[in-house]
JSON list of C-alpha atoms in Angstrom, two decimals:
[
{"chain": "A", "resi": 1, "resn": "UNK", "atom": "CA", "xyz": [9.56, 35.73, -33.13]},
{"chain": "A", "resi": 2, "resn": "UNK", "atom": "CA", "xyz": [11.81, 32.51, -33.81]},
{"chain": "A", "resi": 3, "resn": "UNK", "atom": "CA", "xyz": [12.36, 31.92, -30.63]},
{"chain": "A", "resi": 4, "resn": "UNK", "atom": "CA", "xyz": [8.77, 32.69, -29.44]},
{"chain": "A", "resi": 5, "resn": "UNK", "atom": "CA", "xyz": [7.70, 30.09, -31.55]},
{"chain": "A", "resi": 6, "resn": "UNK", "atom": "CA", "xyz": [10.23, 27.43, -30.37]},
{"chain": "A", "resi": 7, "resn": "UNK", "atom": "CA", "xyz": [8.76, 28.01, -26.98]},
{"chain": "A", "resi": 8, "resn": "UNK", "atom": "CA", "xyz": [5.27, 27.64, -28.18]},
{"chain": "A", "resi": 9, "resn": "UNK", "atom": "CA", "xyz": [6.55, 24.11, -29.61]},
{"chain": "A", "resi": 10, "resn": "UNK", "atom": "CA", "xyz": [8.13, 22.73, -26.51]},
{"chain": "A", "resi": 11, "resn": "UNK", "atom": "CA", "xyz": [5.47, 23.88, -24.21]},
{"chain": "A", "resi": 12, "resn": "UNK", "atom": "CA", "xyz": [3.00, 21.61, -26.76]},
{"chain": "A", "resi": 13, "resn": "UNK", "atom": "CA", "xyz": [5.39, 18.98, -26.64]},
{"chain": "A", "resi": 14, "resn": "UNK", "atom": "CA", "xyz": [5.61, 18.74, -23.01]},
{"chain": "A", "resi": 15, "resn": "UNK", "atom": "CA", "xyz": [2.04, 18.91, -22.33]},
{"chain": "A", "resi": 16, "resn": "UNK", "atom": "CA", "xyz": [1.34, 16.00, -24.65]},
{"chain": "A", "resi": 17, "resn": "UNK", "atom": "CA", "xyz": [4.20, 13.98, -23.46]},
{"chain": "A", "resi": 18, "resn": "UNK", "atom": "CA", "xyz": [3.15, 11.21, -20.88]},
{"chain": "A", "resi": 19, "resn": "UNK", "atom": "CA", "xyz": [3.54, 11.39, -16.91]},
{"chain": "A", "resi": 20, "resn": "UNK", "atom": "CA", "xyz": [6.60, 9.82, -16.20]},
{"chain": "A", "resi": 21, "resn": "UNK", "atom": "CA", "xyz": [5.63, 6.21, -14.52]},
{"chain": "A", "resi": 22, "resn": "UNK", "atom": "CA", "xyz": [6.08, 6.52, -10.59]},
{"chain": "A", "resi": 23, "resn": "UNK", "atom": "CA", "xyz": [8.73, 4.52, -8.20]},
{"chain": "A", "resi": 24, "resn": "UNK", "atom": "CA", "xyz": [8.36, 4.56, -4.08]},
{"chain": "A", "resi": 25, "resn": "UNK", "atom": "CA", "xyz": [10.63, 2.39, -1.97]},
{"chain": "A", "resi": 26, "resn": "UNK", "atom": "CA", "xyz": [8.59, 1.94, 1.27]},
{"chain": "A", "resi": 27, "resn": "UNK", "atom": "CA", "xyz": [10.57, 0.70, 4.42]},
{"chain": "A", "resi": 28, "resn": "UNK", "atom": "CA", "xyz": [8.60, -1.74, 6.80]},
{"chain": "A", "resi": 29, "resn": "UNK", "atom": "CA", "xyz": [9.12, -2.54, 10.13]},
{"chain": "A", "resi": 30, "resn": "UNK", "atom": "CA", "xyz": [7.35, -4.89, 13.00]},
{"chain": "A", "resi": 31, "resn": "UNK", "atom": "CA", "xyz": [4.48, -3.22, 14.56]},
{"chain": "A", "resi": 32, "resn": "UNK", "atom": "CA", "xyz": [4.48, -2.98, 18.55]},
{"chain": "A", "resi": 33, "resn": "UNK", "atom": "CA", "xyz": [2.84, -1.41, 21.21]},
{"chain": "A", "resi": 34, "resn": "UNK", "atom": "CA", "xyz": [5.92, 0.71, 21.66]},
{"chain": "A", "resi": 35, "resn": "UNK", "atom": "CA", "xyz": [5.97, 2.31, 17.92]},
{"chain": "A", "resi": 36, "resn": "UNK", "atom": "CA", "xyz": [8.21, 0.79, 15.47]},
{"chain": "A", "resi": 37, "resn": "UNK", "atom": "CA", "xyz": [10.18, -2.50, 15.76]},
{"chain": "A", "resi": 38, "resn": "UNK", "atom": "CA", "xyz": [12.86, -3.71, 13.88]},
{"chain": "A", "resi": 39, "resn": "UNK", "atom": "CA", "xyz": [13.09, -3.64, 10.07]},
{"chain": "A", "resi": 40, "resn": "UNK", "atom": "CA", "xyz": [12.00, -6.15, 7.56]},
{"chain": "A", "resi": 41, "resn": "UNK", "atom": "CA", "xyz": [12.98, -5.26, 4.50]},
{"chain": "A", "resi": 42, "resn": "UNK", "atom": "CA", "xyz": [10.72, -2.62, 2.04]},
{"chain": "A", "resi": 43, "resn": "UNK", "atom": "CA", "xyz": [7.89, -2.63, -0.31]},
{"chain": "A", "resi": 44, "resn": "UNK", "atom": "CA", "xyz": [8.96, -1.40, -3.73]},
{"chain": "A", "resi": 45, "resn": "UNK", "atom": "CA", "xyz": [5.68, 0.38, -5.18]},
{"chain": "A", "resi": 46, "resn": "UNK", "atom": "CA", "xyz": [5.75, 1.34, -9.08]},
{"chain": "A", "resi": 47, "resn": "UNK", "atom": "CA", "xyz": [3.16, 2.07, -11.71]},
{"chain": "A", "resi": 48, "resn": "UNK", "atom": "CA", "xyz": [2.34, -0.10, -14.38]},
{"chain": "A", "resi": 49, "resn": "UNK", "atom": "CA", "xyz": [-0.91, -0.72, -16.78]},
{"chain": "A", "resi": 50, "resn": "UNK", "atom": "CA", "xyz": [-2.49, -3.42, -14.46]},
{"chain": "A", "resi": 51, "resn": "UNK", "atom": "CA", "xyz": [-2.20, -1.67, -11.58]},
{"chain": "A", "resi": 52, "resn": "UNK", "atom": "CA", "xyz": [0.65, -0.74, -8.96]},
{"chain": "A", "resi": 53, "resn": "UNK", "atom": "CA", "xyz": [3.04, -3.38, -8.83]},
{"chain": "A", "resi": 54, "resn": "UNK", "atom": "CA", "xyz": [4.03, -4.15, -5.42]},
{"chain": "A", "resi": 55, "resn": "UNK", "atom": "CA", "xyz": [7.82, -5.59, -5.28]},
{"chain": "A", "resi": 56, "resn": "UNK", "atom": "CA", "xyz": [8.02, -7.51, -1.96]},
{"chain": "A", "resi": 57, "resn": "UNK", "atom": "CA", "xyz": [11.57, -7.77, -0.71]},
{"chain": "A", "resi": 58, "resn": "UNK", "atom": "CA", "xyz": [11.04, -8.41, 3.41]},
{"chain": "A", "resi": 59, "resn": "UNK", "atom": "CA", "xyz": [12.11, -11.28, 5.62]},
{"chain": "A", "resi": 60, "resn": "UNK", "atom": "CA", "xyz": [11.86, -12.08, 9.46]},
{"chain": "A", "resi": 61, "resn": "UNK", "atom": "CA", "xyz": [8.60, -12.65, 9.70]},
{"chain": "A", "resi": 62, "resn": "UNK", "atom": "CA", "xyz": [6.39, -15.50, 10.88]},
{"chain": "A", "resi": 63, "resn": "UNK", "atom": "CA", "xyz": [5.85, -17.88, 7.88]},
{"chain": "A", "resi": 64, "resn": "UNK", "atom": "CA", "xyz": [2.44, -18.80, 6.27]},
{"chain": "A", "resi": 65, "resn": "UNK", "atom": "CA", "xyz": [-0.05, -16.46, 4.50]},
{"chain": "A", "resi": 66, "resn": "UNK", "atom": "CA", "xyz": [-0.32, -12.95, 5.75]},
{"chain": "A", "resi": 67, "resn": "UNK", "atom": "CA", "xyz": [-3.39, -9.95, 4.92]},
{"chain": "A", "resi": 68, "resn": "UNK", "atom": "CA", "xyz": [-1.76, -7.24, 3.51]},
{"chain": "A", "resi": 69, "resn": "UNK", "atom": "CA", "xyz": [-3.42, -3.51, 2.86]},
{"chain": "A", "resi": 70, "resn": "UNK", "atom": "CA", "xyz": [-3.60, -0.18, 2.33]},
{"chain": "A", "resi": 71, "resn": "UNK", "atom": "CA", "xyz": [-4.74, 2.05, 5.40]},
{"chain": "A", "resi": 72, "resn": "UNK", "atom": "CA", "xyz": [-6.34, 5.31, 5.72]},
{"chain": "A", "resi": 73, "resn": "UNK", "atom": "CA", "xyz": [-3.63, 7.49, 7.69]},
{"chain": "A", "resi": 74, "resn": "UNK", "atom": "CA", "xyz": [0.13, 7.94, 7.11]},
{"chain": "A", "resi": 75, "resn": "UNK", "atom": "CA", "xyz": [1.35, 6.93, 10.93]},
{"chain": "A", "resi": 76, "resn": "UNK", "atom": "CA", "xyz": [2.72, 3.40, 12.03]},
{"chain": "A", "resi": 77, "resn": "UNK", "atom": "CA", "xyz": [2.65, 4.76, 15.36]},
{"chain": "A", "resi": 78, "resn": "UNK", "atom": "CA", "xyz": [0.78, 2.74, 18.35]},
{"chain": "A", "resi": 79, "resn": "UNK", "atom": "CA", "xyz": [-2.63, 4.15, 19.27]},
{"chain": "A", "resi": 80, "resn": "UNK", "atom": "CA", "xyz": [-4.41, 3.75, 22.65]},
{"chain": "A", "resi": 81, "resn": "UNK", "atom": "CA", "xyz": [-8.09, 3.00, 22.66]},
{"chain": "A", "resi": 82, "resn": "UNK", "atom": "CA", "xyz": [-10.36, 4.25, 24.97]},
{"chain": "A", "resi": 83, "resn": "UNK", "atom": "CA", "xyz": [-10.35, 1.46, 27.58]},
{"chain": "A", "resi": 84, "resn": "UNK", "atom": "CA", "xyz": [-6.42, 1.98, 27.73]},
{"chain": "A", "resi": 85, "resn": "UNK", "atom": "CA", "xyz": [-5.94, -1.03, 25.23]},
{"chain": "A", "resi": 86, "resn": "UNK", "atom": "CA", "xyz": [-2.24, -0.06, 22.83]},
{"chain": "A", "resi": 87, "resn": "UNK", "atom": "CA", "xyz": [-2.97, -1.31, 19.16]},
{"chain": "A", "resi": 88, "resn": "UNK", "atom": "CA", "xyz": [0.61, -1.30, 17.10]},
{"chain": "A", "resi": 89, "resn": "UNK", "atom": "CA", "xyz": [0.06, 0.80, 14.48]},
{"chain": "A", "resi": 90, "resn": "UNK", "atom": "CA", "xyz": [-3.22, 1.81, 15.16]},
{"chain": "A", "resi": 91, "resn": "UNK", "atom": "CA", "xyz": [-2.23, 5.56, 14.53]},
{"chain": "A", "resi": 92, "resn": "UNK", "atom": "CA", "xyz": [-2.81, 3.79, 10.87]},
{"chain": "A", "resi": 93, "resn": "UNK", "atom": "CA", "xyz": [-6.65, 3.72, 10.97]},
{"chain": "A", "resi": 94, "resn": "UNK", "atom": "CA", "xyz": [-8.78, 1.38, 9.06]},
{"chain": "A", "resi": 95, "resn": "UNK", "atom": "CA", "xyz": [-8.02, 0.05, 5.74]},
{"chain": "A", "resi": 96, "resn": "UNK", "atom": "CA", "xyz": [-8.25, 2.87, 3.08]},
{"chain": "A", "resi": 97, "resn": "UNK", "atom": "CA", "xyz": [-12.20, 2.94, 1.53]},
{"chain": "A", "resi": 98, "resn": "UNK", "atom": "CA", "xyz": [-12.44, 5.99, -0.24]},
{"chain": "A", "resi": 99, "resn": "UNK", "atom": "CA", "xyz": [-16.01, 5.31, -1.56]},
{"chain": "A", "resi": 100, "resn": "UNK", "atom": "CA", "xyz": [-17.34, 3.99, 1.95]},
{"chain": "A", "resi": 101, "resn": "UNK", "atom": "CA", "xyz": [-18.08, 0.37, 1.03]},
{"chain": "A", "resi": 102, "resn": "UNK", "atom": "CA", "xyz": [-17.69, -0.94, 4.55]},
{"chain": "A", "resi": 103, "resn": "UNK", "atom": "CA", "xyz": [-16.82, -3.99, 2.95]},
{"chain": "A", "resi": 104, "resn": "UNK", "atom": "CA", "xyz": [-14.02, -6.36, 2.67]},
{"chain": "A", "resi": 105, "resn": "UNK", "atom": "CA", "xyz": [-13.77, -8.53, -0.88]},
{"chain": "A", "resi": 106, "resn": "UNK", "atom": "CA", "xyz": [-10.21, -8.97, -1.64]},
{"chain": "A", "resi": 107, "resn": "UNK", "atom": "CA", "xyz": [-8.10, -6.60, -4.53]},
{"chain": "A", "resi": 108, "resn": "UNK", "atom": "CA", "xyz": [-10.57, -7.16, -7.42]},
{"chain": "A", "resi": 109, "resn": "UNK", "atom": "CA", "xyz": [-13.44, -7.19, -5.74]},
{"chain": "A", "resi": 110, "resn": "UNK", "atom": "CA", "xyz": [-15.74, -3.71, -5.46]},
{"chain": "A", "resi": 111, "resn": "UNK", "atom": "CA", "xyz": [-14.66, -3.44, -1.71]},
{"chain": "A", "resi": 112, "resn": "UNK", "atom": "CA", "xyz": [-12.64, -1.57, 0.03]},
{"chain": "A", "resi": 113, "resn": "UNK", "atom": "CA", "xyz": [-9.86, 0.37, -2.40]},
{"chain": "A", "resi": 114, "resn": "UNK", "atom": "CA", "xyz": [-7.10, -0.95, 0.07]},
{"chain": "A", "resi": 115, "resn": "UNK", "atom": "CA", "xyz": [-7.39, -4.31, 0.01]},
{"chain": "A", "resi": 116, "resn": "UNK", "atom": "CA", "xyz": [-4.53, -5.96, -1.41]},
{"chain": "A", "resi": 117, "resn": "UNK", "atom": "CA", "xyz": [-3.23, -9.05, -2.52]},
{"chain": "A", "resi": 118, "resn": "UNK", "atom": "CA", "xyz": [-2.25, -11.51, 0.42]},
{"chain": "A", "resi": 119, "resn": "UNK", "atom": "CA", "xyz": [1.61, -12.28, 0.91]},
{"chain": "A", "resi": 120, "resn": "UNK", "atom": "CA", "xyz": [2.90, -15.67, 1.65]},
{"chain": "A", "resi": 121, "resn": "UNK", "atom": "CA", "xyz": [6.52, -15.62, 3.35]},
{"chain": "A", "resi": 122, "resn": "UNK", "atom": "CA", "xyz": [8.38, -18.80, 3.33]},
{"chain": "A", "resi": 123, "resn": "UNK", "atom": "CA", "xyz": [9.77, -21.02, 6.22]},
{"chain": "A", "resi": 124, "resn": "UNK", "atom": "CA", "xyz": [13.12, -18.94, 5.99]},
{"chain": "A", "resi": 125, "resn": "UNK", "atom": "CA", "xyz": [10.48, -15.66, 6.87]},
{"chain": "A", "resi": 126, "resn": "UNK", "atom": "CA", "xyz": [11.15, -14.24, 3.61]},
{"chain": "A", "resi": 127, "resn": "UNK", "atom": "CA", "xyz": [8.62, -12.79, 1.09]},
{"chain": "A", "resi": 128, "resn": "UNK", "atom": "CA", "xyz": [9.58, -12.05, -2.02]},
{"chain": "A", "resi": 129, "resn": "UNK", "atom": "CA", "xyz": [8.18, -11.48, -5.48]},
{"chain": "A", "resi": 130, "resn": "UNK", "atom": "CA", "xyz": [5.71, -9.12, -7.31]},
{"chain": "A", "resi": 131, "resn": "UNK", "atom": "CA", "xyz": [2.05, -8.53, -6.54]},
{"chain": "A", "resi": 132, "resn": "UNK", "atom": "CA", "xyz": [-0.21, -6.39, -8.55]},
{"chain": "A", "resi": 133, "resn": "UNK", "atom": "CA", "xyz": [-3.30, -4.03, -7.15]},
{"chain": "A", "resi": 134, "resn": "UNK", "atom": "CA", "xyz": [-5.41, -3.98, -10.36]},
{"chain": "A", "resi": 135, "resn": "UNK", "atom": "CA", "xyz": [-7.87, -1.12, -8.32]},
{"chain": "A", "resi": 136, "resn": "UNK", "atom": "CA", "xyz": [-5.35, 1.38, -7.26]},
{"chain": "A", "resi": 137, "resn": "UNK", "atom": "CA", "xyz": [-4.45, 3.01, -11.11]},
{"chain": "A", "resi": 138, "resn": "UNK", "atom": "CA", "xyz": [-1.11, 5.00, -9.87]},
{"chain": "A", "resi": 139, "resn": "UNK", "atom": "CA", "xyz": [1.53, 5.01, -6.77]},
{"chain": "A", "resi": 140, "resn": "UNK", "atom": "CA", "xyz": [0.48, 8.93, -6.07]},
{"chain": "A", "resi": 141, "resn": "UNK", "atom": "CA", "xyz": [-2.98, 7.37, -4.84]},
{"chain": "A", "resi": 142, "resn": "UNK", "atom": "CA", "xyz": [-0.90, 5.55, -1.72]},
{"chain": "A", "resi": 143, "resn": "UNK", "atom": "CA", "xyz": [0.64, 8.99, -0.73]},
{"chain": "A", "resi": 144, "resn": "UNK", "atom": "CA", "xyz": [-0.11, 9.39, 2.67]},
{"chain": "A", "resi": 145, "resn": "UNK", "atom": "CA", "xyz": [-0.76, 6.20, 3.46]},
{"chain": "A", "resi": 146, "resn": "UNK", "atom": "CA", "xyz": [0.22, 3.09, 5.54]},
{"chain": "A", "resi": 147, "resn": "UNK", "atom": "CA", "xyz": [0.40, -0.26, 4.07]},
{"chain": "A", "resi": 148, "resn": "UNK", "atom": "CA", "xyz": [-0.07, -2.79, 6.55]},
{"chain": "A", "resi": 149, "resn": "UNK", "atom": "CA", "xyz": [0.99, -6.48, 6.85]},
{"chain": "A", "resi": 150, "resn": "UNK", "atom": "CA", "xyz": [-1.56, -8.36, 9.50]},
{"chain": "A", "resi": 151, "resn": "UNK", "atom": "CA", "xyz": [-0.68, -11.24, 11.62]},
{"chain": "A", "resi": 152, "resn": "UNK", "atom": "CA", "xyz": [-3.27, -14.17, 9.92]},
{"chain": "A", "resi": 153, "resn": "UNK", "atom": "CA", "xyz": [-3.93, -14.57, 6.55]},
{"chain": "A", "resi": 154, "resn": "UNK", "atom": "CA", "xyz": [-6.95, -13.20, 4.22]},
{"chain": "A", "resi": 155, "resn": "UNK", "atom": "CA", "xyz": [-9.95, -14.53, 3.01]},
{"chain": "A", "resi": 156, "resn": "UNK", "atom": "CA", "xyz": [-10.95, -11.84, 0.94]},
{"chain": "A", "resi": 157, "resn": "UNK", "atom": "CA", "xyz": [-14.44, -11.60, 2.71]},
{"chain": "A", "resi": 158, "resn": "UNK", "atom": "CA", "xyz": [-15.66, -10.52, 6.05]},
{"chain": "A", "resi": 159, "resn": "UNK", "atom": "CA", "xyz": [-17.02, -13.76, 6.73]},
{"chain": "A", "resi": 160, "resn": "UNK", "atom": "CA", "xyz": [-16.60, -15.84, 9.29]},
{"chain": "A", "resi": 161, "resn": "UNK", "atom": "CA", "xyz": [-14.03, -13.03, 10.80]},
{"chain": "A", "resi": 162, "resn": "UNK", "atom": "CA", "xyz": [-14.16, -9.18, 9.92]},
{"chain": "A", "resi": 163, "resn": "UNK", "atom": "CA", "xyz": [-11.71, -7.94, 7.12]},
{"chain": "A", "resi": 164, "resn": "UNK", "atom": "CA", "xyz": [-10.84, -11.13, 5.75]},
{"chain": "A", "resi": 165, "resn": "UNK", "atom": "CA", "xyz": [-9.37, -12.46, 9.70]},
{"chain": "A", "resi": 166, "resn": "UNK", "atom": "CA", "xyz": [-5.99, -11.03, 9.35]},
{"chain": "A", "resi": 167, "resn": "UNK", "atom": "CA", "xyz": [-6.63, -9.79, 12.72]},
{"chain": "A", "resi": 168, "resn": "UNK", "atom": "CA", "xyz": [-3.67, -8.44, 14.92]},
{"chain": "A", "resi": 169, "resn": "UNK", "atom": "CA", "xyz": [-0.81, -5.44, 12.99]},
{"chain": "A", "resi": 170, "resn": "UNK", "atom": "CA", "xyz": [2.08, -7.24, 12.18]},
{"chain": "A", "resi": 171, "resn": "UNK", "atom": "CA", "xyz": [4.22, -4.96, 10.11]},
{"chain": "A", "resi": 172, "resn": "UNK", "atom": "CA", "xyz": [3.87, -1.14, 9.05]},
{"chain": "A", "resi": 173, "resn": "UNK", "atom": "CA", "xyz": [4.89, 1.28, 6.39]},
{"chain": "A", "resi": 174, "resn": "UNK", "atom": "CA", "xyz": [4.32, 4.85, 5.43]},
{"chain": "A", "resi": 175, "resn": "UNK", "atom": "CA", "xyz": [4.01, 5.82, 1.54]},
{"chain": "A", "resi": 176, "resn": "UNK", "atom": "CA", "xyz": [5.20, 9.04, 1.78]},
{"chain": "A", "resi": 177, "resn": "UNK", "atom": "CA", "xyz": [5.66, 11.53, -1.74]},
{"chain": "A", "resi": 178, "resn": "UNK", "atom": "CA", "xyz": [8.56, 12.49, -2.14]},
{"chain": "A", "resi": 179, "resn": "UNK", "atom": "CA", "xyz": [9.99, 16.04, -1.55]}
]
């Protein structure tokens, strides 16, 4: 009976303890029409009661501001359209919009879940520093996932360009659960 009781006690206690904040370490590399280029440095993802905080920790890449989001699949791989055009990392799909906005307006805005805060690497082609995505609540929502560094920068609209004009795939990771 004692001991019946103690288990009755921890199983309370552990149901009313809270989730254990999650940690991902998310390796990037240069997108290319060949699949995946060399490595520039990872994307440390991590819970937090803003948002996911988004540790930046990359370098070699172009300087100047670069659009930066969440995409629908989990693949970095190169996809070939129709008309035999290669897209790097277009096995990644479009950015992540769970609720079907069709619409680009930056990480607070009521767009598209996976937009994200734009990252500015330096003239050495480093980037490094913390961002927060107030929208996306926990690091399990990016499982299965591809976040996705774009060539131009990001105006947080789809005007004058389409999804802010980061245009071309620069750089390509996979936020996969652990096992």
């Amino acid at each position: 009976m004692r001991r019946s009781l103690y288990l009755a006690a921890a199983f309370v206690l552990a149901s009313a303890a809270p989730a254990l904040a999650e940690r991902m370490s998310v390796p990037m590399a240069l997108a290319t029409a060949a699949g995946k280029g060399a490595e520039v440095g990872t994307v440390t993802l991590s819970d937090t009661k803003a948002g996911v905080a988004i540790k930046l920790d990359l370098h070699g890449l172009p300087p100047g501001e670069h659009g930066f989001h969440v995409h629908q699949n989990a693949s970095c791989d190169p996809a070939t359209a129709t008309d035999g055009k290669v897209t790097p990392a277009g096995g990644a799909g479009a950015h992540l919009d769970p609720a079907k906005t069709a619409r680009h307006m930056g990480p607070t805005g009521e767009g598209h879940l996976g937009d994200l805060p734009k990252v500015t690497v330096a003239a050495d082609g480093s980037a490094k520093g913390t961002l927060v995505a107030p929208r996306i609540k926990s690091v399990a929502e990016l499982h299965g996932h591809a976040l996705m560094l774009h060539v131009g920068g990001d105006n947080y609209s789809d005007q004058p360009a389409p999804l802010g004009g980061g245009g071309a795939r620069l750089a390509c990771g996979v936020a996969a659960a652990a096992n």
